[in-house]
mmCIF file of C-alpha atoms in Angstrom:
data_model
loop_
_atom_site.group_PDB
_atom_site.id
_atom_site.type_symbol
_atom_site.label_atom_id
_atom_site.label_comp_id
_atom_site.label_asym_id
_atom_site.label_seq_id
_atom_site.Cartn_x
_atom_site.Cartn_y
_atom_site.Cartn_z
ATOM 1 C CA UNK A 1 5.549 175.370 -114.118
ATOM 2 C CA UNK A 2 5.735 171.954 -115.154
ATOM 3 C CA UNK A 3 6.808 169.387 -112.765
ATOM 4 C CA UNK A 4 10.606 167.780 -112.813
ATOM 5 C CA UNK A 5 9.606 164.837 -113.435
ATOM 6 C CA UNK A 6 7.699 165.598 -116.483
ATOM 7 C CA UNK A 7 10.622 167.702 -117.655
ATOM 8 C CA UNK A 8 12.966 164.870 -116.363
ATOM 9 C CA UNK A 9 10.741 162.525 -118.761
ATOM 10 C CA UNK A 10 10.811 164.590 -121.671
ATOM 11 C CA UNK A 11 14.426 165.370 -121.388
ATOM 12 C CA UNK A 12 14.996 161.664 -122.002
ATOM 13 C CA UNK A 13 12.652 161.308 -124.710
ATOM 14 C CA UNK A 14 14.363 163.874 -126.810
ATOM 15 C CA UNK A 15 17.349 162.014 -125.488
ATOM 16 C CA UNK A 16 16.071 158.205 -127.096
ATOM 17 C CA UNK A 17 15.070 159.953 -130.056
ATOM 18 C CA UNK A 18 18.266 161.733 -130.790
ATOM 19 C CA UNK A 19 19.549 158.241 -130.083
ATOM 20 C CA UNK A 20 20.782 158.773 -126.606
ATOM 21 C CA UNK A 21 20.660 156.616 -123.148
ATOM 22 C CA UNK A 22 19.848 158.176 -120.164
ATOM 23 C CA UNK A 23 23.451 158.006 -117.797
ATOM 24 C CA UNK A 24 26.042 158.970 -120.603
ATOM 25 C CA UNK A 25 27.147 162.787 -120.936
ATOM 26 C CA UNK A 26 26.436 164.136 -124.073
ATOM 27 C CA UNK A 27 27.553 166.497 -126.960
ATOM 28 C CA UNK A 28 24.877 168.821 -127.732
ATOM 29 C CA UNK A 29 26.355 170.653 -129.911
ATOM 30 C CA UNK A 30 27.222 167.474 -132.065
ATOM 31 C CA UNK A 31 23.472 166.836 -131.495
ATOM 32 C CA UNK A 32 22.019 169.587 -132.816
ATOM 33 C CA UNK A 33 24.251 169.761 -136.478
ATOM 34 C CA UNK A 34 23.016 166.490 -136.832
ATOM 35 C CA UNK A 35 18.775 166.886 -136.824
ATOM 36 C CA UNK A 36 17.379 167.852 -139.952
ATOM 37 C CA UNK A 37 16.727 171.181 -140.399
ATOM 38 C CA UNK A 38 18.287 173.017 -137.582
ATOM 39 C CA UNK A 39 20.949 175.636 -137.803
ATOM 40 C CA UNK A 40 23.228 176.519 -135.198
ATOM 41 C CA UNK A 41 24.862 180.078 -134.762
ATOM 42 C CA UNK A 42 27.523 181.249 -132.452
ATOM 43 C CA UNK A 43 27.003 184.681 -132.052
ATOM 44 C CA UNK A 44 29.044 187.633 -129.095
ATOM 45 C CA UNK A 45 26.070 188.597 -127.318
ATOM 46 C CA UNK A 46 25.890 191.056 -123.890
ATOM 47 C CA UNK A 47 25.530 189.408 -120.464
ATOM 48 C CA UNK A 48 22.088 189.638 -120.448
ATOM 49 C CA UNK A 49 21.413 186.953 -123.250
ATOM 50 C CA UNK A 50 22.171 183.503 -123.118
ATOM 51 C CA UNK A 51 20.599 182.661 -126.666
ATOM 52 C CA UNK A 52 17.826 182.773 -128.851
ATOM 53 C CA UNK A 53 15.760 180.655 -131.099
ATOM 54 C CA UNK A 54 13.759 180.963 -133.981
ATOM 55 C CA UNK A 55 10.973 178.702 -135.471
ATOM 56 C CA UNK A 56 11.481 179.900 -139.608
ATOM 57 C CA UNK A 57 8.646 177.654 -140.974
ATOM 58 C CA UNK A 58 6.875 174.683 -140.616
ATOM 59 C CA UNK A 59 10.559 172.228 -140.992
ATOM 60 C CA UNK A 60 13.378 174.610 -140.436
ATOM 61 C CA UNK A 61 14.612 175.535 -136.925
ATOM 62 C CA UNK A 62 17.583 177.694 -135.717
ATOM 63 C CA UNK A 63 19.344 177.782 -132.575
ATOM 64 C CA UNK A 64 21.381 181.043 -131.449
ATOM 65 C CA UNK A 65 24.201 180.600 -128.459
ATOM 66 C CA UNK A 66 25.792 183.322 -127.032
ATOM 67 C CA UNK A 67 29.499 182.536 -127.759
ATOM 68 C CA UNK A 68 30.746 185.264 -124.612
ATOM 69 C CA UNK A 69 29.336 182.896 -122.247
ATOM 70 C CA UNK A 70 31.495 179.530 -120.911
ATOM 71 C CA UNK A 71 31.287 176.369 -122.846
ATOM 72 C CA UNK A 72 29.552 175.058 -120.035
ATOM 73 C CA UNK A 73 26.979 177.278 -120.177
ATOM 74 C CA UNK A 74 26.751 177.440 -123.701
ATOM 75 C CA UNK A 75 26.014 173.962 -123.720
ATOM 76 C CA UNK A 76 22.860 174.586 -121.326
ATOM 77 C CA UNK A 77 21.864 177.120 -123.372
ATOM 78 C CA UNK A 78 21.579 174.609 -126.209
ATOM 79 C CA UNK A 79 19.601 172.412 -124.482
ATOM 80 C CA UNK A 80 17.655 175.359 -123.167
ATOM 81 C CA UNK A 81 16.501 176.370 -126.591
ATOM 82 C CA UNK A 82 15.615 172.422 -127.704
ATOM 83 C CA UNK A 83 12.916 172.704 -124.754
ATOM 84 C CA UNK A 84 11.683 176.100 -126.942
ATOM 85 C CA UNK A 85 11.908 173.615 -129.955
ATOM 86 C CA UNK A 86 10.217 170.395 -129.036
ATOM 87 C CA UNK A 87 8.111 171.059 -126.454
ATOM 88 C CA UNK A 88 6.685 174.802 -126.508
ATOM 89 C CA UNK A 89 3.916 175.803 -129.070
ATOM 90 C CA UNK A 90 2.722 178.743 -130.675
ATOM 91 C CA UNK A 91 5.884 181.218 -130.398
ATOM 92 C CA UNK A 92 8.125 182.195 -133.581
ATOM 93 C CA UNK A 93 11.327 183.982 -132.038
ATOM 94 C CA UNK A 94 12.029 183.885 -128.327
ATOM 95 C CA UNK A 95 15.308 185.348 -127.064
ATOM 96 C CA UNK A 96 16.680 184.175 -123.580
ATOM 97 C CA UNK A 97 18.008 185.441 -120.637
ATOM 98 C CA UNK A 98 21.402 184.340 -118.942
ATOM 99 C CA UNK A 99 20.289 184.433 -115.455
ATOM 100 C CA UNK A 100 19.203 181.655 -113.973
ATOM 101 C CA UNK A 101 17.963 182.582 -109.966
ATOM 102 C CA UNK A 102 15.486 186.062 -110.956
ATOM 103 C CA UNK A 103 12.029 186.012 -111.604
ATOM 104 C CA UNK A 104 11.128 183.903 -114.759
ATOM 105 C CA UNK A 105 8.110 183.648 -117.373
ATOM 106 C CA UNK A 106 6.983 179.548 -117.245
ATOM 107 C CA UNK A 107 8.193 178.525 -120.036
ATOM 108 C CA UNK A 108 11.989 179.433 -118.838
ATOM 109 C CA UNK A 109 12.125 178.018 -115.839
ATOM 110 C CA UNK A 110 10.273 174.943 -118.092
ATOM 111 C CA UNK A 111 13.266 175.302 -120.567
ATOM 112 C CA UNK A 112 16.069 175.889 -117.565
ATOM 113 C CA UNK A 113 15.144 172.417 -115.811
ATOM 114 C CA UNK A 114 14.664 170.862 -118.757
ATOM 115 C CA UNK A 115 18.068 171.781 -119.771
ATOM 116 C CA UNK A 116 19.194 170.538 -116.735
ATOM 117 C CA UNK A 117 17.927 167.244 -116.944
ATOM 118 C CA UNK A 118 18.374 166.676 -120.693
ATOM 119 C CA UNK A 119 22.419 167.423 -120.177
ATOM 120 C CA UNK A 120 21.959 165.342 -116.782
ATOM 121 C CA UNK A 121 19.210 163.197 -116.592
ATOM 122 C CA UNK A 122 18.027 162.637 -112.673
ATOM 123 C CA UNK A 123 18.895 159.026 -112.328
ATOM 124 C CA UNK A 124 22.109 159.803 -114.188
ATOM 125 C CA UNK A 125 23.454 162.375 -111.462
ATOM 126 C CA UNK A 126 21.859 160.080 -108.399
ATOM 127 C CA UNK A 127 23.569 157.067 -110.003
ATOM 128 C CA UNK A 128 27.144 159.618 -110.442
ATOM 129 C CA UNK A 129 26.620 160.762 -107.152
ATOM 130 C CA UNK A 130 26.250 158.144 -105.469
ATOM 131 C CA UNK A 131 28.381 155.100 -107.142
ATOM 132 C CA UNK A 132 30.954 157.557 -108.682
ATOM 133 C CA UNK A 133 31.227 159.798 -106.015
ATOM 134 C CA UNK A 134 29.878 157.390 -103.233
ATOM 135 C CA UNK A 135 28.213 160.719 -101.594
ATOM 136 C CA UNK A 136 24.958 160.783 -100.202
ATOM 137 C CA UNK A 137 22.740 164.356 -100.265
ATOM 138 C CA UNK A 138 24.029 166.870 -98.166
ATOM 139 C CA UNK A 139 27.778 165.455 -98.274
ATOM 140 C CA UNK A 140 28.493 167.060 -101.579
ATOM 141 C CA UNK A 141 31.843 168.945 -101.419
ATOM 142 C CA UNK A 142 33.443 171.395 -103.943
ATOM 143 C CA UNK A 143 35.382 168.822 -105.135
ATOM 144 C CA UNK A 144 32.411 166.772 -106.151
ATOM 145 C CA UNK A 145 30.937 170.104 -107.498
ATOM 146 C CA UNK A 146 33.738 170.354 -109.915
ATOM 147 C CA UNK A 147 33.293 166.523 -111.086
ATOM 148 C CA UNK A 148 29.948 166.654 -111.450
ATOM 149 C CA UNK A 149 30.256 170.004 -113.789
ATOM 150 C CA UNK A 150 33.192 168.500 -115.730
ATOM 151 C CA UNK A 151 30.971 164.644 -116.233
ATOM 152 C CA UNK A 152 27.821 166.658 -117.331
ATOM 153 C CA UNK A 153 29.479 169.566 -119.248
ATOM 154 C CA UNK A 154 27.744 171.760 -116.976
ATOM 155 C CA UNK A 155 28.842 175.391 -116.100
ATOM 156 C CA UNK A 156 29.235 176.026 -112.503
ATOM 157 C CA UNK A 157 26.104 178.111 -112.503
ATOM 158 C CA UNK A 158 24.309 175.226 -113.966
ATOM 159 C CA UNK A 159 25.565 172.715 -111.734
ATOM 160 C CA UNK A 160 24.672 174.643 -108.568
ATOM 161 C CA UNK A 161 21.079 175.927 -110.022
ATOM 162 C CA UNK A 162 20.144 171.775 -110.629
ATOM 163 C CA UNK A 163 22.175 169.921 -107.260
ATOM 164 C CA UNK A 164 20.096 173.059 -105.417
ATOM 165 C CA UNK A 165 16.777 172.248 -107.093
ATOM 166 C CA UNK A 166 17.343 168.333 -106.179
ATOM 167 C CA UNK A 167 18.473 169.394 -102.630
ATOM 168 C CA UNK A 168 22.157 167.766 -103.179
ATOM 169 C CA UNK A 169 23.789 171.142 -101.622
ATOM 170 C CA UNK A 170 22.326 173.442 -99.036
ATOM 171 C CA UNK A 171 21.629 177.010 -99.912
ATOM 172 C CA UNK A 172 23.829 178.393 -97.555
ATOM 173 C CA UNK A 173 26.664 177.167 -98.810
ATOM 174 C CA UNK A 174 25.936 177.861 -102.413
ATOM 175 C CA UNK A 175 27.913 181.372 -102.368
ATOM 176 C CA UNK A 176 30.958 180.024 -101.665
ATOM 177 C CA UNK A 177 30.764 177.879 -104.194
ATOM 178 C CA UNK A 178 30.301 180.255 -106.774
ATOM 179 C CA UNK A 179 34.081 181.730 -106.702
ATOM 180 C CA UNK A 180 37.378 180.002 -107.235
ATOM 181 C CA UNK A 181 35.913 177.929 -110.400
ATOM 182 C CA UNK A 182 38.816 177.415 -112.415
ATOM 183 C CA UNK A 183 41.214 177.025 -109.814
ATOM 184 C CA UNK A 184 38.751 174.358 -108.418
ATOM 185 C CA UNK A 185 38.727 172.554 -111.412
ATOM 186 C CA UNK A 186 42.478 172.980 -111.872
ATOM 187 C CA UNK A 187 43.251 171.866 -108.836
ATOM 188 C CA UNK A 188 41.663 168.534 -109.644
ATOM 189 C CA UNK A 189 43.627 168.202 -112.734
ATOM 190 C CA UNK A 190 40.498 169.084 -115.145
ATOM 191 C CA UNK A 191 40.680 170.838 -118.737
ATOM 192 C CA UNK A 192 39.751 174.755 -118.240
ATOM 193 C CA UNK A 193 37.509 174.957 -121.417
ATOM 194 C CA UNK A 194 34.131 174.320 -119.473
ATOM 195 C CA UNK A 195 34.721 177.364 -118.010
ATOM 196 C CA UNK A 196 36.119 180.155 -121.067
ATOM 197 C CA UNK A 197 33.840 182.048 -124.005
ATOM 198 C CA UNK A 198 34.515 180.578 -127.197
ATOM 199 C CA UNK A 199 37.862 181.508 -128.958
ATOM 200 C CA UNK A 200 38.040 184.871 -130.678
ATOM 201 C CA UNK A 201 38.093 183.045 -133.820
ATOM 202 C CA UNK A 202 34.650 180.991 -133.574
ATOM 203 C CA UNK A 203 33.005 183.684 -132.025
ATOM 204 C CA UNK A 204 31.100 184.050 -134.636
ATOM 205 C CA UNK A 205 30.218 180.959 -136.676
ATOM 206 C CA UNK A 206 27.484 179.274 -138.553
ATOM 207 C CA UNK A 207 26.647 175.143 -138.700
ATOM 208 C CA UNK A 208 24.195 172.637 -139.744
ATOM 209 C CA UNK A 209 21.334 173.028 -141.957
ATOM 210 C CA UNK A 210 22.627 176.303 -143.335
ATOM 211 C CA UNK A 211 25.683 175.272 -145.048
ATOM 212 C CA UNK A 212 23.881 172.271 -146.350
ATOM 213 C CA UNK A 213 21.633 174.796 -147.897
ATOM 214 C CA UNK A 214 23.691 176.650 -149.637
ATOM 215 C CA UNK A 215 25.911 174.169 -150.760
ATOM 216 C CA UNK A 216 23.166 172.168 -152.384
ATOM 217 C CA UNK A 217 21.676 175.641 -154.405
ATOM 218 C CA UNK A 218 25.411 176.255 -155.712
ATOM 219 C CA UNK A 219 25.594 172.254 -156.942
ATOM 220 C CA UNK A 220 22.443 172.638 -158.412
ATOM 221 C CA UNK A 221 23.557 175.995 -160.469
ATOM 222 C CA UNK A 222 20.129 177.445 -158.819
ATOM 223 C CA UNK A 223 22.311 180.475 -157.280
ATOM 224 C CA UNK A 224 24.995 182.242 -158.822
ATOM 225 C CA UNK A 225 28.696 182.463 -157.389
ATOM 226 C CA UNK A 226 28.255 186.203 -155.627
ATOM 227 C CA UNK A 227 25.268 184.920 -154.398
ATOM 228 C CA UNK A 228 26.621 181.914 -152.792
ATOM 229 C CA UNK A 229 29.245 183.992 -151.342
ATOM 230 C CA UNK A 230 27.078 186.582 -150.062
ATOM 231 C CA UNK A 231 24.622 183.562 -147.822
ATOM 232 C CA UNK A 232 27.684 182.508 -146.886
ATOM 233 C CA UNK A 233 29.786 185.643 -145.821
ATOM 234 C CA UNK A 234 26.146 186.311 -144.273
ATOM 235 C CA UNK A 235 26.189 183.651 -141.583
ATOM 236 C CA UNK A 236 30.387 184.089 -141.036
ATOM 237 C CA UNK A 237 31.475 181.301 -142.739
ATOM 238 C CA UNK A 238 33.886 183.170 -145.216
ATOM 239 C CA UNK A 239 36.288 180.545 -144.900
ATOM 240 C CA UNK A 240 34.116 178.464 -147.013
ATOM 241 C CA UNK A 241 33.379 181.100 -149.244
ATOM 242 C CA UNK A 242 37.175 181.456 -150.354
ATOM 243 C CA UNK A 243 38.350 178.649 -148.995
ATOM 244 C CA UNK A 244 40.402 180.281 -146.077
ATOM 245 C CA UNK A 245 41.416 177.226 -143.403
ATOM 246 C CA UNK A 246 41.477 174.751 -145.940
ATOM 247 C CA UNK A 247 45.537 173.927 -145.603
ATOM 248 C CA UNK A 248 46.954 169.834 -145.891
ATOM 249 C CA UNK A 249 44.930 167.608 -145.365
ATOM 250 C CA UNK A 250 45.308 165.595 -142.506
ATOM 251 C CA UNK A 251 43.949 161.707 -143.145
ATOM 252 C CA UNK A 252 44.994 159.754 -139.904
ATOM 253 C CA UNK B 1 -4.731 205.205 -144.558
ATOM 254 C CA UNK B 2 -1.599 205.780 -146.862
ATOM 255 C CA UNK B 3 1.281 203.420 -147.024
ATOM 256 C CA UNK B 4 3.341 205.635 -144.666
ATOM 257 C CA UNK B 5 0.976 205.314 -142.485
ATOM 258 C CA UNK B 6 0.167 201.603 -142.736
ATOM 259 C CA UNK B 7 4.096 200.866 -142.310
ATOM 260 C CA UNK B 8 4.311 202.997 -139.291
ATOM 261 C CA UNK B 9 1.500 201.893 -137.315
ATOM 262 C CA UNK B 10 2.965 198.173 -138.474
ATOM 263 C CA UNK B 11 6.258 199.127 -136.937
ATOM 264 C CA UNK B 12 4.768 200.267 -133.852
ATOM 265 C CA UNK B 13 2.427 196.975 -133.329
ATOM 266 C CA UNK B 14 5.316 194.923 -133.558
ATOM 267 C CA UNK B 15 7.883 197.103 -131.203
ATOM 268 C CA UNK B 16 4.947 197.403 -128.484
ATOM 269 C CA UNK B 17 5.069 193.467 -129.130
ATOM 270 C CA UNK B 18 8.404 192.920 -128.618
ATOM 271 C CA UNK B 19 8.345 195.046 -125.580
ATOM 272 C CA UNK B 20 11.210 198.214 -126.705
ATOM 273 C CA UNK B 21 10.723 201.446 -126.973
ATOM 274 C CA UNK B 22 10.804 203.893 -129.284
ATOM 275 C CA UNK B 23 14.398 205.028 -128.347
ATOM 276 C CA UNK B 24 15.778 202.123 -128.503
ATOM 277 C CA UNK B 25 14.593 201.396 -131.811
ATOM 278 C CA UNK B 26 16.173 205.203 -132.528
ATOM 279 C CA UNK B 27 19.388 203.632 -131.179
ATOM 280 C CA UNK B 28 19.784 200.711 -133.051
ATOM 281 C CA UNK B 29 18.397 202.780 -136.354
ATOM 282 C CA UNK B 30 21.033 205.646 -135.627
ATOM 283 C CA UNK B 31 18.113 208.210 -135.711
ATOM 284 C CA UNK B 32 16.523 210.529 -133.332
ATOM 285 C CA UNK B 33 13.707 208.998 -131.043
ATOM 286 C CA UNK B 34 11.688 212.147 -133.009
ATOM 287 C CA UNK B 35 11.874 210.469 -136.199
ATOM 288 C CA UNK B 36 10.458 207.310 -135.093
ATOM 289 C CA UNK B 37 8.088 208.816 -133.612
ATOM 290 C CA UNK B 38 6.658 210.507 -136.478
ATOM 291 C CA UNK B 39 7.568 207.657 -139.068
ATOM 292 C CA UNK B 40 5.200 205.586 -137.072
ATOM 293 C CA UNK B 41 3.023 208.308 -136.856
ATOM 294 C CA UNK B 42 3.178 208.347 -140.393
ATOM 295 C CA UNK B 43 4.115 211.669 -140.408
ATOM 296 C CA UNK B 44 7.340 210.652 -142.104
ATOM 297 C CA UNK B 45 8.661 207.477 -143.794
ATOM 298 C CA UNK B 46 11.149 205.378 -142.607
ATOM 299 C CA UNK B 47 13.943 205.073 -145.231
ATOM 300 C CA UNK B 48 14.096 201.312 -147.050
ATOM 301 C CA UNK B 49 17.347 200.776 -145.078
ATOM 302 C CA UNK B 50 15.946 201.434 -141.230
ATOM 303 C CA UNK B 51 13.121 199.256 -143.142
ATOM 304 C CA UNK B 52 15.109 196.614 -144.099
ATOM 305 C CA UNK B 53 17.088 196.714 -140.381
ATOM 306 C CA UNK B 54 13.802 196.746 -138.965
ATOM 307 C CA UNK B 55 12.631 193.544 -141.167
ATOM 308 C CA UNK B 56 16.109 191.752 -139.384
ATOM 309 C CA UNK B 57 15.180 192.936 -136.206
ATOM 310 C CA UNK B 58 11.654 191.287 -136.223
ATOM 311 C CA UNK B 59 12.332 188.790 -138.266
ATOM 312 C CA UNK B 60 10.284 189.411 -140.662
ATOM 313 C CA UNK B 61 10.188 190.225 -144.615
ATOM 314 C CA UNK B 62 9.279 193.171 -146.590
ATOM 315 C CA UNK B 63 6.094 192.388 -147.491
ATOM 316 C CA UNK B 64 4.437 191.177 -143.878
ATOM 317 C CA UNK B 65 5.538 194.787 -143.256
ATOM 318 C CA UNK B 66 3.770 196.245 -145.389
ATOM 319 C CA UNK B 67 0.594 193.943 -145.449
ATOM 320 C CA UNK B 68 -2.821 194.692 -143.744
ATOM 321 C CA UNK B 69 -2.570 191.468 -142.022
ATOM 322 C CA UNK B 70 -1.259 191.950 -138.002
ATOM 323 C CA UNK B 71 1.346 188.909 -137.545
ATOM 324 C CA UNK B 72 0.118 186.423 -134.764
ATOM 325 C CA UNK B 73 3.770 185.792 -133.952
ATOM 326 C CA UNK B 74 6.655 187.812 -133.623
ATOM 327 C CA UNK B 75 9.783 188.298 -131.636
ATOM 328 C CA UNK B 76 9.399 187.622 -128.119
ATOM 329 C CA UNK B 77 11.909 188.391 -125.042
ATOM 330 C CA UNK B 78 11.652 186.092 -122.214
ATOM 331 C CA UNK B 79 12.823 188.795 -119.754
ATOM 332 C CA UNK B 80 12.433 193.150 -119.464
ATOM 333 C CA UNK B 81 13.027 194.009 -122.696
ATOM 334 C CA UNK B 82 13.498 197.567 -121.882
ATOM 335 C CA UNK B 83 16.703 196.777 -120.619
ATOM 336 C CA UNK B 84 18.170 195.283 -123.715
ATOM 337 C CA UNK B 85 21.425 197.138 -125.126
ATOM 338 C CA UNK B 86 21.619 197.902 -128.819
ATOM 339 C CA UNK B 87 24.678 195.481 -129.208
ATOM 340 C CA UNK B 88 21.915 193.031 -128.562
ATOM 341 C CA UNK B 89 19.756 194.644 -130.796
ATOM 342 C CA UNK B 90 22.159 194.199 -133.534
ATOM 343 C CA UNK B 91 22.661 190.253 -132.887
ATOM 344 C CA UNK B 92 19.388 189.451 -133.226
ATOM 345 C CA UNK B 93 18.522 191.384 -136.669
ATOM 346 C CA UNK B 94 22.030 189.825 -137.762
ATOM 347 C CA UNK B 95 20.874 185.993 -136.478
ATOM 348 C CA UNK B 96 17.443 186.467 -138.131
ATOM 349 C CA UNK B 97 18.901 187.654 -141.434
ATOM 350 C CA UNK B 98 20.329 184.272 -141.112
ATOM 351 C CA UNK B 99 16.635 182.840 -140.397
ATOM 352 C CA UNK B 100 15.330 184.815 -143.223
ATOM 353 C CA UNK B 101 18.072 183.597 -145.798
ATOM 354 C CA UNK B 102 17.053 179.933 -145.025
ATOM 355 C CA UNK B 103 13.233 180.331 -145.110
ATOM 356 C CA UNK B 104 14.214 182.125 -148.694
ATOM 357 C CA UNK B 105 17.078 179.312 -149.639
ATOM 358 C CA UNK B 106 14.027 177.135 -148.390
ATOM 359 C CA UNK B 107 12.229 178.462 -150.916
ATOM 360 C CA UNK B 108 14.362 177.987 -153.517
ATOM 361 C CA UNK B 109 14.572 174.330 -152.947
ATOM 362 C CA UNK B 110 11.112 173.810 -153.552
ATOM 363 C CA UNK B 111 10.676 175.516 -156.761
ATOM 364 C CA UNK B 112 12.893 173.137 -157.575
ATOM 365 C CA UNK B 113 12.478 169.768 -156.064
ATOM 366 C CA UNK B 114 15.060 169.748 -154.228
ATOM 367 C CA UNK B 115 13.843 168.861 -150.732
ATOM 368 C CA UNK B 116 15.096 165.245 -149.327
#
């Protein structure tokens, strides 16, 4: 495995050249349907999967998230698959497991701390922890847990597989951390949606590149009208296909 | 070796590669193990639909199918793919449809300058 602070390092090049610092907390998501090229799916997958990837040719990318999982973790999973992106060579289609403590091939636990570190860089969280929280290692309560997660946009999973890694919490307590998570969160007077699945209604749902796609072949009469519908009924975007959530618009 | 046969021992390549087995390709086909077993045999033929769901679930097209050529790359699990329920089966061929449609819309572009 690579070491953390190569993985911290590249986590904040991708970072500058997304045009990122290294302390602020980030939108991934927001990220990714803005590079060139890259598609982003939302897809119901089983437990097992946290998301996939796919390298299509030599400029087009897509990134797969498993919409059952928390935002939280949905957001690592993102970052997850950038690692696959950017940094790993030779492999056309990898599909990625949710779990985050068994036995992992390299380039996983590569892609899990780089995930880590990309959503919260290491001199972000020492600089959170210990201005922001004024906590030194070892002091970290739940309560501290829960701001951390809700800063970073971590899940709690997340957040306890990285302040474990950097020796911020002790293992023995890590269990008891692990239940409670919303109420610990509401309790603090933080929004729940860290810790949900997407809605039933963008459980499925396509962004990026491949709307840009097929928009552009449609302009350009290269693709007929049933065609167009079909790419897009294809990637679940039928509510640009006829037009479904259009409504008033709402300029404010 | 006859086309059957070229598909079949294709097929099997790339499911040893991904790491299933036969009866879960049989699953997510909606066939019995038997008939995959002989389709890659090429005792049988697979019918153009399992080959088109099979295409999704590799991610790849018709044609590398049915080629000589052995691809280099091809879908990869990074964890026991044995374990791997058909529901999950079914995402991936559906979210590499999608990959497939933009390498084709891809395509398109090019033939005509449209890139940029």
């Amino acid at each position: 495995m690579k070491d953390k602070f190569e993985l911290n390092s590249n986590a904040i090049l991708l970072r500058k050249k997304l045009g990122e610092d290294i302390f602020s907390p980030i939108d991934v998501f927001g990220l990714i349907r803005g590079m060139n090229n890259t598609t982003l799916v939302f897809y119901p997958m089983s437990e097992q999967i946290s998301g996939m990837c796919v390298r299509i040719n030599e400029s087009d990318r897509l990134i797969a998230i498993n919409s059952n999982s928390t935002y939280g973790r949905q957001r690592f999973t993102a970052a997850h698959e950038l690692y696959h992106l950017n940094f790993q060579p030779n492999f056309k289609n990898v599909v990625c497991s949710k779990d985050l403590e068994g036995p992992k091939e390299v380039e996983e636990k590569n892609a899990d701390a780089f995930a880590s570190y990309f959503l919260a860089p290491y001199d972000a969280l020492k600089l959170f922890v210990k201005e922001t929280l004024r906590k030194d290692n070892g002091s970290i309560s739940i309560n501290d847990i829960v701001r951390i997660e809700q800063h970073f946009g971590m899940s709690r999973q997340a957040t306890l597989y990285r302040l474990l890694n950097d020796r911020y919490i002790d293992p023995e307590k890590v269990d008891e951390y692990k239940t409670n998570v919303i109420q610990s969160a509401r309790k603090l007077g933080f929004d729940e949606k860290l810790y949900y699945p997407s809605p039933e209604n963008e459980q499925y749902m396509t962004m990026g590149a491949y709307i840009v796609m097929v928009e552009k072949l449609k302009e350009n009469g290269i693709i007929s009208n049933g065609k167009y519908k079909q790419l897009l009924i294809e990637a679940y975007r039928a509510d640009i296909a006829y037009n479904l959530k259009a409504g008033e618009p709402i300029y404010d | 070796m006859e086309g059957s046969e070229k598909i079949g021992r294709k097929v099997k390549i790339m499911r040893e590669r991904a790491g299933l087995k036969q009866d879960q390709i049989a699953t997510y086909l909606g066939v019995d193990q038997s008939n995959v077993s002989k389709c890659e045999a090429g005792e049988r033929q697979f019918t153009v639909d399992a080959l088109e769901r099979l295409c999704d679930l590799f991610g790849c097209e018709m044609n590398e199918l049915m080629s000589e050529e052995t691809p280099t790359e091809s879908l990869e699990f990074a964890f026991r793919s044995k374990v791997v329920k058909n529901e999950d089966l079914t995402a991936i061929a559906d979210i590499n449809r999608i990959a497939l449609n933009i390498k084709q819309m891809r395509q398109y572009l090019r033939e005509n300058k449209l890139e940029g």
